[in-house]
Short mmCIF file of C-alpha atoms in Angstrom, two decimals:
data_model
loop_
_atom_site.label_atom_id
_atom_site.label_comp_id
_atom_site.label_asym_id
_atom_site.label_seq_id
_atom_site.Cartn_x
_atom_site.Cartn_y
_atom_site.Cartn_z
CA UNK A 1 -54.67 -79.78 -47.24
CA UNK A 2 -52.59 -76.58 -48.43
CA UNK A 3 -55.62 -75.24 -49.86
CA UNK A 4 -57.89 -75.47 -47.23
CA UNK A 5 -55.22 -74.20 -44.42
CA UNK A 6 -55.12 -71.12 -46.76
CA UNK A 7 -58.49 -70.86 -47.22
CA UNK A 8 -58.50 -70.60 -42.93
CA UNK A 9 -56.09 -68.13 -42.65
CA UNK A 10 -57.66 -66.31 -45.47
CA UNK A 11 -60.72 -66.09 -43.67
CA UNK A 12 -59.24 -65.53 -40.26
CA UNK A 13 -56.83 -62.77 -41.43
CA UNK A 14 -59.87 -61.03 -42.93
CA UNK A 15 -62.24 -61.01 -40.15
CA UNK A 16 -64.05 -58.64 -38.48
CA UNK A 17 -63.76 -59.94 -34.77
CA UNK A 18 -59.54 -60.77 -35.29
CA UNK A 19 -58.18 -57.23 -34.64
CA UNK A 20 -60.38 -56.01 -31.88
CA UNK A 21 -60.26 -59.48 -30.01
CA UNK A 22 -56.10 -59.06 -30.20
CA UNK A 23 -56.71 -55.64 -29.00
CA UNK A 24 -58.75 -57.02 -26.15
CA UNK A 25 -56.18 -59.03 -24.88
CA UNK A 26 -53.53 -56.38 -25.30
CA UNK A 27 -55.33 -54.49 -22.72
CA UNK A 28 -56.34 -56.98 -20.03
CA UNK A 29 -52.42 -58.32 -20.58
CA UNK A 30 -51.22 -54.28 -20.17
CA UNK A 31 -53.26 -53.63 -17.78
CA UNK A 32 -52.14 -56.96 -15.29
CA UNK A 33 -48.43 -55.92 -16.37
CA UNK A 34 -48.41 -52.20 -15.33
CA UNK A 35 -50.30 -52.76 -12.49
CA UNK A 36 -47.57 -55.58 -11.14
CA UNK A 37 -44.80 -52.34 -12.09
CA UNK A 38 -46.94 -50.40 -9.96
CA UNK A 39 -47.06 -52.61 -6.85
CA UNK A 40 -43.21 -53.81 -7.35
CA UNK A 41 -42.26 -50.05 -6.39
CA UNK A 42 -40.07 -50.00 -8.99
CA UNK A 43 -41.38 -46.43 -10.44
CA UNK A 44 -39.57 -43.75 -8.84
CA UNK A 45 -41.75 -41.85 -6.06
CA UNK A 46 -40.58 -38.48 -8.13
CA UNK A 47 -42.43 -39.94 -10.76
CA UNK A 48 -45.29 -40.93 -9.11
CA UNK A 49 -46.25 -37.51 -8.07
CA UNK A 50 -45.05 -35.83 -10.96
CA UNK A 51 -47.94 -33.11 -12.42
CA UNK A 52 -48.51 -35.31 -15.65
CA UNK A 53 -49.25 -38.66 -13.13
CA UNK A 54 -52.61 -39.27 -11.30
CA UNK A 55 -52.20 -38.30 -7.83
CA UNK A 56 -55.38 -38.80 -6.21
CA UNK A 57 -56.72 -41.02 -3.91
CA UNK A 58 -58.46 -44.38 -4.25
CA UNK A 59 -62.18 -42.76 -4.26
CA UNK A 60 -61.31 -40.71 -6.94
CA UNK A 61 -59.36 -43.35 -8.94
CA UNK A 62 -62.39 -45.74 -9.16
CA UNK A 63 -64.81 -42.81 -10.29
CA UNK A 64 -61.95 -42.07 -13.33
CA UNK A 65 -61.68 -45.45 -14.18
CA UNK A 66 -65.58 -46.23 -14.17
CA UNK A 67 -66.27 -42.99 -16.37
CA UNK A 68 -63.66 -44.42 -18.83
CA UNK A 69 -64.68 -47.91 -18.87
CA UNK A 70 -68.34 -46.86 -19.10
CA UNK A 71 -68.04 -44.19 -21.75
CA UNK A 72 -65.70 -46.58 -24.20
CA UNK A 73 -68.27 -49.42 -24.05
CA UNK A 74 -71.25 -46.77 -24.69
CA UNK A 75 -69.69 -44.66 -27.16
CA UNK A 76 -68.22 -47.66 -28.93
CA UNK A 77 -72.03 -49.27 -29.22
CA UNK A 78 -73.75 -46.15 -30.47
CA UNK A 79 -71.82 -45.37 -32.94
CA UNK A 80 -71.28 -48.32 -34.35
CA UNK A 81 -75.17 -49.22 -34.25
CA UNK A 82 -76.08 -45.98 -35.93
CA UNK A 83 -73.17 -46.82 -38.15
CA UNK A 84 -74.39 -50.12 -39.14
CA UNK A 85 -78.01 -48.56 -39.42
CA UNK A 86 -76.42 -46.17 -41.90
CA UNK A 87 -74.69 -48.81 -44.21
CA UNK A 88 -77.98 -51.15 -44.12
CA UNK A 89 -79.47 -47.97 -45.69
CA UNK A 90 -76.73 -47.22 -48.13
CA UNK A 91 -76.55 -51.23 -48.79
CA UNK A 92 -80.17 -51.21 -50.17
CA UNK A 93 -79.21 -48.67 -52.73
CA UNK A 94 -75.10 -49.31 -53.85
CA UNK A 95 -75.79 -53.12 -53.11
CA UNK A 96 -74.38 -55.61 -49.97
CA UNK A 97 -70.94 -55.34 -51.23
CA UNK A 98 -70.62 -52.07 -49.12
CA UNK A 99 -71.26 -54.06 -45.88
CA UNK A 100 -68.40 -56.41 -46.64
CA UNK A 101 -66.35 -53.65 -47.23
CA UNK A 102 -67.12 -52.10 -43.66
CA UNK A 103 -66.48 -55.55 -42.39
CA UNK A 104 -63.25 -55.99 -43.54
CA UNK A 105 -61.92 -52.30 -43.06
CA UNK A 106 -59.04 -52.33 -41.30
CA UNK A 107 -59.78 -48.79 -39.99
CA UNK A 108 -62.94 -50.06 -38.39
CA UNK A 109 -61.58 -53.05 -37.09
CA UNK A 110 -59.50 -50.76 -35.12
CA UNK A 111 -61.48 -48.48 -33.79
CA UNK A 112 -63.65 -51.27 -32.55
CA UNK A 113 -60.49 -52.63 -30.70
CA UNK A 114 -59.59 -49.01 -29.49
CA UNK A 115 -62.92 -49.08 -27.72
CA UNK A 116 -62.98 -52.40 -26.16
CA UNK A 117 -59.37 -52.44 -25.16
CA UNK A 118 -59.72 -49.25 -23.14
CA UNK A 119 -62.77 -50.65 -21.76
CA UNK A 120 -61.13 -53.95 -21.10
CA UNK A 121 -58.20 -52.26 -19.87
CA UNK A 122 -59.90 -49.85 -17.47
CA UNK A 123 -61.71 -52.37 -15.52
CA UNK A 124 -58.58 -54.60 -15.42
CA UNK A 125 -57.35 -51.81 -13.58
CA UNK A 126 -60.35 -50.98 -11.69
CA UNK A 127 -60.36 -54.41 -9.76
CA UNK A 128 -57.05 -53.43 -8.38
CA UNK A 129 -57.58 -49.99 -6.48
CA UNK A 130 -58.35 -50.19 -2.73
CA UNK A 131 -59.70 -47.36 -0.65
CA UNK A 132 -57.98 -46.15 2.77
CA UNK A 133 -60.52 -48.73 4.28
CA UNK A 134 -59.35 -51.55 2.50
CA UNK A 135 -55.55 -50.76 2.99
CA UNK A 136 -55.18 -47.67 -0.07
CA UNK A 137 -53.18 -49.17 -3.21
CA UNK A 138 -53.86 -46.64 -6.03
CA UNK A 139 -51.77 -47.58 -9.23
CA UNK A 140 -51.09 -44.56 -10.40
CA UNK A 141 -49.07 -45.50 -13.56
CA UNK A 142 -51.71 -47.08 -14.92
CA UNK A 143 -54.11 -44.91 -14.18
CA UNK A 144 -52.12 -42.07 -16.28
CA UNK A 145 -51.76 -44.67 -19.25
CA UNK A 146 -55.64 -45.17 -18.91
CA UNK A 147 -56.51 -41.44 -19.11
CA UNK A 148 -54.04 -41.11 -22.10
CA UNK A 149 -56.61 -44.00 -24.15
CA UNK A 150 -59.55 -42.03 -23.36
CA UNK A 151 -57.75 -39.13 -24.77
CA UNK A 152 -56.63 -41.65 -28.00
CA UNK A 153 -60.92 -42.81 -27.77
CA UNK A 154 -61.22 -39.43 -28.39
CA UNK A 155 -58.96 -39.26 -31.34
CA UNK A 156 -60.19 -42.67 -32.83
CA UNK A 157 -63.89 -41.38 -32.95
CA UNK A 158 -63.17 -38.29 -35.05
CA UNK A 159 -61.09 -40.07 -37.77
CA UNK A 160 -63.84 -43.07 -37.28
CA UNK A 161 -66.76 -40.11 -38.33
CA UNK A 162 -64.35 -38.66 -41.00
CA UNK A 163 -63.50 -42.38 -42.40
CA UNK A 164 -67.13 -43.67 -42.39
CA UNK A 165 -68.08 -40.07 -43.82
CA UNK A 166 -65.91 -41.46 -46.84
CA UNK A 167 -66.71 -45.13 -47.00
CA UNK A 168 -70.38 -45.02 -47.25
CA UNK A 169 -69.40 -42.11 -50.31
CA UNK A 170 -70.42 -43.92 -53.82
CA UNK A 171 -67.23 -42.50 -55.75
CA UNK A 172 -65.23 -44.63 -52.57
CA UNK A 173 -67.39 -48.14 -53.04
CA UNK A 174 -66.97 -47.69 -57.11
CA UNK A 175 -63.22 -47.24 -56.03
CA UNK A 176 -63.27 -50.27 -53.71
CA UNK A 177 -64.72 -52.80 -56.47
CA UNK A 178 -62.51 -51.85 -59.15
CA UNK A 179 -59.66 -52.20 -57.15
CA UNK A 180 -60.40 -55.84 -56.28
CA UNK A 181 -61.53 -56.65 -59.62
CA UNK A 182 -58.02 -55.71 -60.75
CA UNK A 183 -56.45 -57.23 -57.68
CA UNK A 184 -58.21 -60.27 -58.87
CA UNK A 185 -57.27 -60.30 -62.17
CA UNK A 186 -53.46 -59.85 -61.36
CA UNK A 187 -53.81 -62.96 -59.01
CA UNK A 188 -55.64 -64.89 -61.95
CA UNK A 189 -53.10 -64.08 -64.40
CA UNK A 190 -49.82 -64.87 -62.30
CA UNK A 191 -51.24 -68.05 -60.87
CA UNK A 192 -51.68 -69.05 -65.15
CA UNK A 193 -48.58 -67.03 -66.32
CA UNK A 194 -50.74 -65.26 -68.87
CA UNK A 195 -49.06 -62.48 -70.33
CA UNK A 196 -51.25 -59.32 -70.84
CA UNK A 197 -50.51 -58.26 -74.43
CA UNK A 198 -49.01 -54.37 -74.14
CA UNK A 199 -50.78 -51.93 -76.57
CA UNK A 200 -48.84 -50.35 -79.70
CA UNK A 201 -49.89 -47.48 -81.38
CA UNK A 202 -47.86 -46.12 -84.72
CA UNK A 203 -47.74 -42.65 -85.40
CA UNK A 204 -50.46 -42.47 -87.76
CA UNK A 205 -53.09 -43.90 -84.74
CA UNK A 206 -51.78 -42.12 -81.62
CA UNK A 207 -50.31 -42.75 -78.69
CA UNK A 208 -53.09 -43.02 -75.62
CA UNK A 209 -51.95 -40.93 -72.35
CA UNK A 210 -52.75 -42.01 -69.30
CA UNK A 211 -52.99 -41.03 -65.69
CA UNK A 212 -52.15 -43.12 -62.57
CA UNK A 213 -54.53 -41.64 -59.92
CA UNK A 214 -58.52 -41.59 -59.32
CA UNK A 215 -60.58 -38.93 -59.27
CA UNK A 216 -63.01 -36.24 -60.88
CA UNK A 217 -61.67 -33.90 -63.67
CA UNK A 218 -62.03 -30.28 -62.35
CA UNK A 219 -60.79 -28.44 -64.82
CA UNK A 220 -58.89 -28.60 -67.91
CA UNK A 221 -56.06 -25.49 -68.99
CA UNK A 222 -56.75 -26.18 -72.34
CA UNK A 223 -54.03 -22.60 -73.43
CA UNK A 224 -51.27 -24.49 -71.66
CA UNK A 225 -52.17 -27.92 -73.56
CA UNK A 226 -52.38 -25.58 -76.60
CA UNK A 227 -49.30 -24.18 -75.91
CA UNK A 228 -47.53 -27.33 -75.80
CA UNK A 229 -48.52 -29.20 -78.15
CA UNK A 230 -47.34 -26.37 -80.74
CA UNK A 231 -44.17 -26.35 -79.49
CA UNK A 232 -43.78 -30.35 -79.75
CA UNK A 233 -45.16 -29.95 -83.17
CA UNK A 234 -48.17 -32.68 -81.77
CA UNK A 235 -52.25 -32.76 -81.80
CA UNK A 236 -53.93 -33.57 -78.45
CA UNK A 237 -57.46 -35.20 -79.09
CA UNK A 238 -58.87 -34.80 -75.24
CA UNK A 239 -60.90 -37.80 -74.17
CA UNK A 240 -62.24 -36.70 -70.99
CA UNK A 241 -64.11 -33.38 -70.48
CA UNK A 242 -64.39 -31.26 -66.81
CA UNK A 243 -66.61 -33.11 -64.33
CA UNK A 244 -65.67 -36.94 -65.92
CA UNK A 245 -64.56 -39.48 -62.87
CA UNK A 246 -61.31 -41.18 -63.91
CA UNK A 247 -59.75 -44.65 -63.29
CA UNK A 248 -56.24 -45.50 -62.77
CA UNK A 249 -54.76 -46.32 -65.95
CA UNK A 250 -58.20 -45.13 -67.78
CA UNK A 251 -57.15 -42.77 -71.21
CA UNK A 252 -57.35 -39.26 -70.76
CA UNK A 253 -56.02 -37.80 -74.30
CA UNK A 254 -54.34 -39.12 -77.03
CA UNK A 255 -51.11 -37.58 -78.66
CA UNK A 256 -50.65 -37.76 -82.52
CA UNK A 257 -47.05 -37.23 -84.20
CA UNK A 258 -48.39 -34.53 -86.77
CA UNK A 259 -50.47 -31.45 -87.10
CA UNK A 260 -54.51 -31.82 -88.07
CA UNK A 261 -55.61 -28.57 -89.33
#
């Protein structure tokens, strides 16, 4: 029964629909709340018709909040259809795994629910303004809070280009899998209590060096490594040459105790 109550929240944690369905509901809720603050007058009128508030009229309150509404659902389903187009593409070529990976991005789980929880939010707000023939109520709090998420929209879709720009990279998915192979492994290991044996080296084999971070070499000072290694009376035998993509952990040179040559 543990197991399979897990196993749910597992899978509920790490879906795609989870984050931007919250998000949803943060924005109808927000929107209901602020616009109740608005009606209860308890916003100062100084406030109200401060520079940095909406201060328009009803008219022009339901043309802001239909151009928000209308351009957060629209931008939110191009770009994620061309993005999805994109990764079907790259899929065929680095394998499905990428798609699972954009799937359970926390990134674009977000900007997903950045979209639909302005858009959500904005008509939640919409239903509430009345025109001078209707008896004007304009909430104007909420209105300013519902310009400042088109302004974060904005925000969202350049780091959502920039992030995508990167995900769909090969170096990133090669990245991606190795990181949840050894993520795997670790869980493997403590759920068995198997103890990784720790390498030795004596003096006469070397001592491997190793480097924590990822990435491509792009260049190696091989005077300053010569330099040192004559004043600490040691040989350097490089493993990895200018160009080579490096893991975490992977051996990049190895340090003997004694002179060759």
């Amino acid at each position: 029964m543990l197991t399979h109550l897990r196993i749910f929240f597992e899978q509920l944690f790490s879906a795609f629909w989870l984050i931007p369905a919250l998000m949803v509901m943060t924005g109808i809720l927000g929107a209901i709340g602020l616009v109740n603050l608005d009606r209860s007058g308890i916003v100062p009128h100084w406030l109200i018709r401060s520079d940095w508030l909406y201060n328009g009229g009803g008219t022009g309150a339901r043309t802001l909040l239909g151009t928000i509404a209308a351009s957060a659902i629209g931008v939110a389903g191009t770009v994620f259809s061309i993005t999805i187009a994109a990764l079907s593409l790259a899929a065929g070529q680095m394998g499905p795994r990428l798609l699972r990976n954009f799937t359970q991005d926390r990134g674009n789980q977000l900007t997903l629910g950045a979209f639909l929880g302005t858009f959500s939010y904005a008509l939640m707000v919409l239903r509430s303004v009345r025109t001078q023939n209707e008896g004007e109520f304009v909430p104007y709090l909420s209105l300013s809070i519902g310009i400042l998420l088109a302004f974060l929209c904005v925000a969202t879709l350049i780091y959502f280009v920039n992030h995508m720009a990167g995900r769909i990279n090969v170096d990133t998915v090669v990245e991606l899998v190795s990181g949840e192979m050894h993520e795997t492994i670790g869980r493997l290991c403590e759920a068995e209590a198997c103890v990784l044996p720790s390498p030795r080296f004596n003096a006469r084999d070397g001592a491997l060096i190793t480097d924590p971070r990822r990435g491509y070499v792009a260049d190696i000072d091989v005077g300053s490594l010569a330099s040192w290694a004559e004043e600490q009376n040691v040989t350097l035998k490089l493993l990895r040459r200018a160009g080579d993509y490096v893991f975490p952990g992977a051996p990049i040179a190895v340090c003997y105790l004694f002179r060759i040559g």
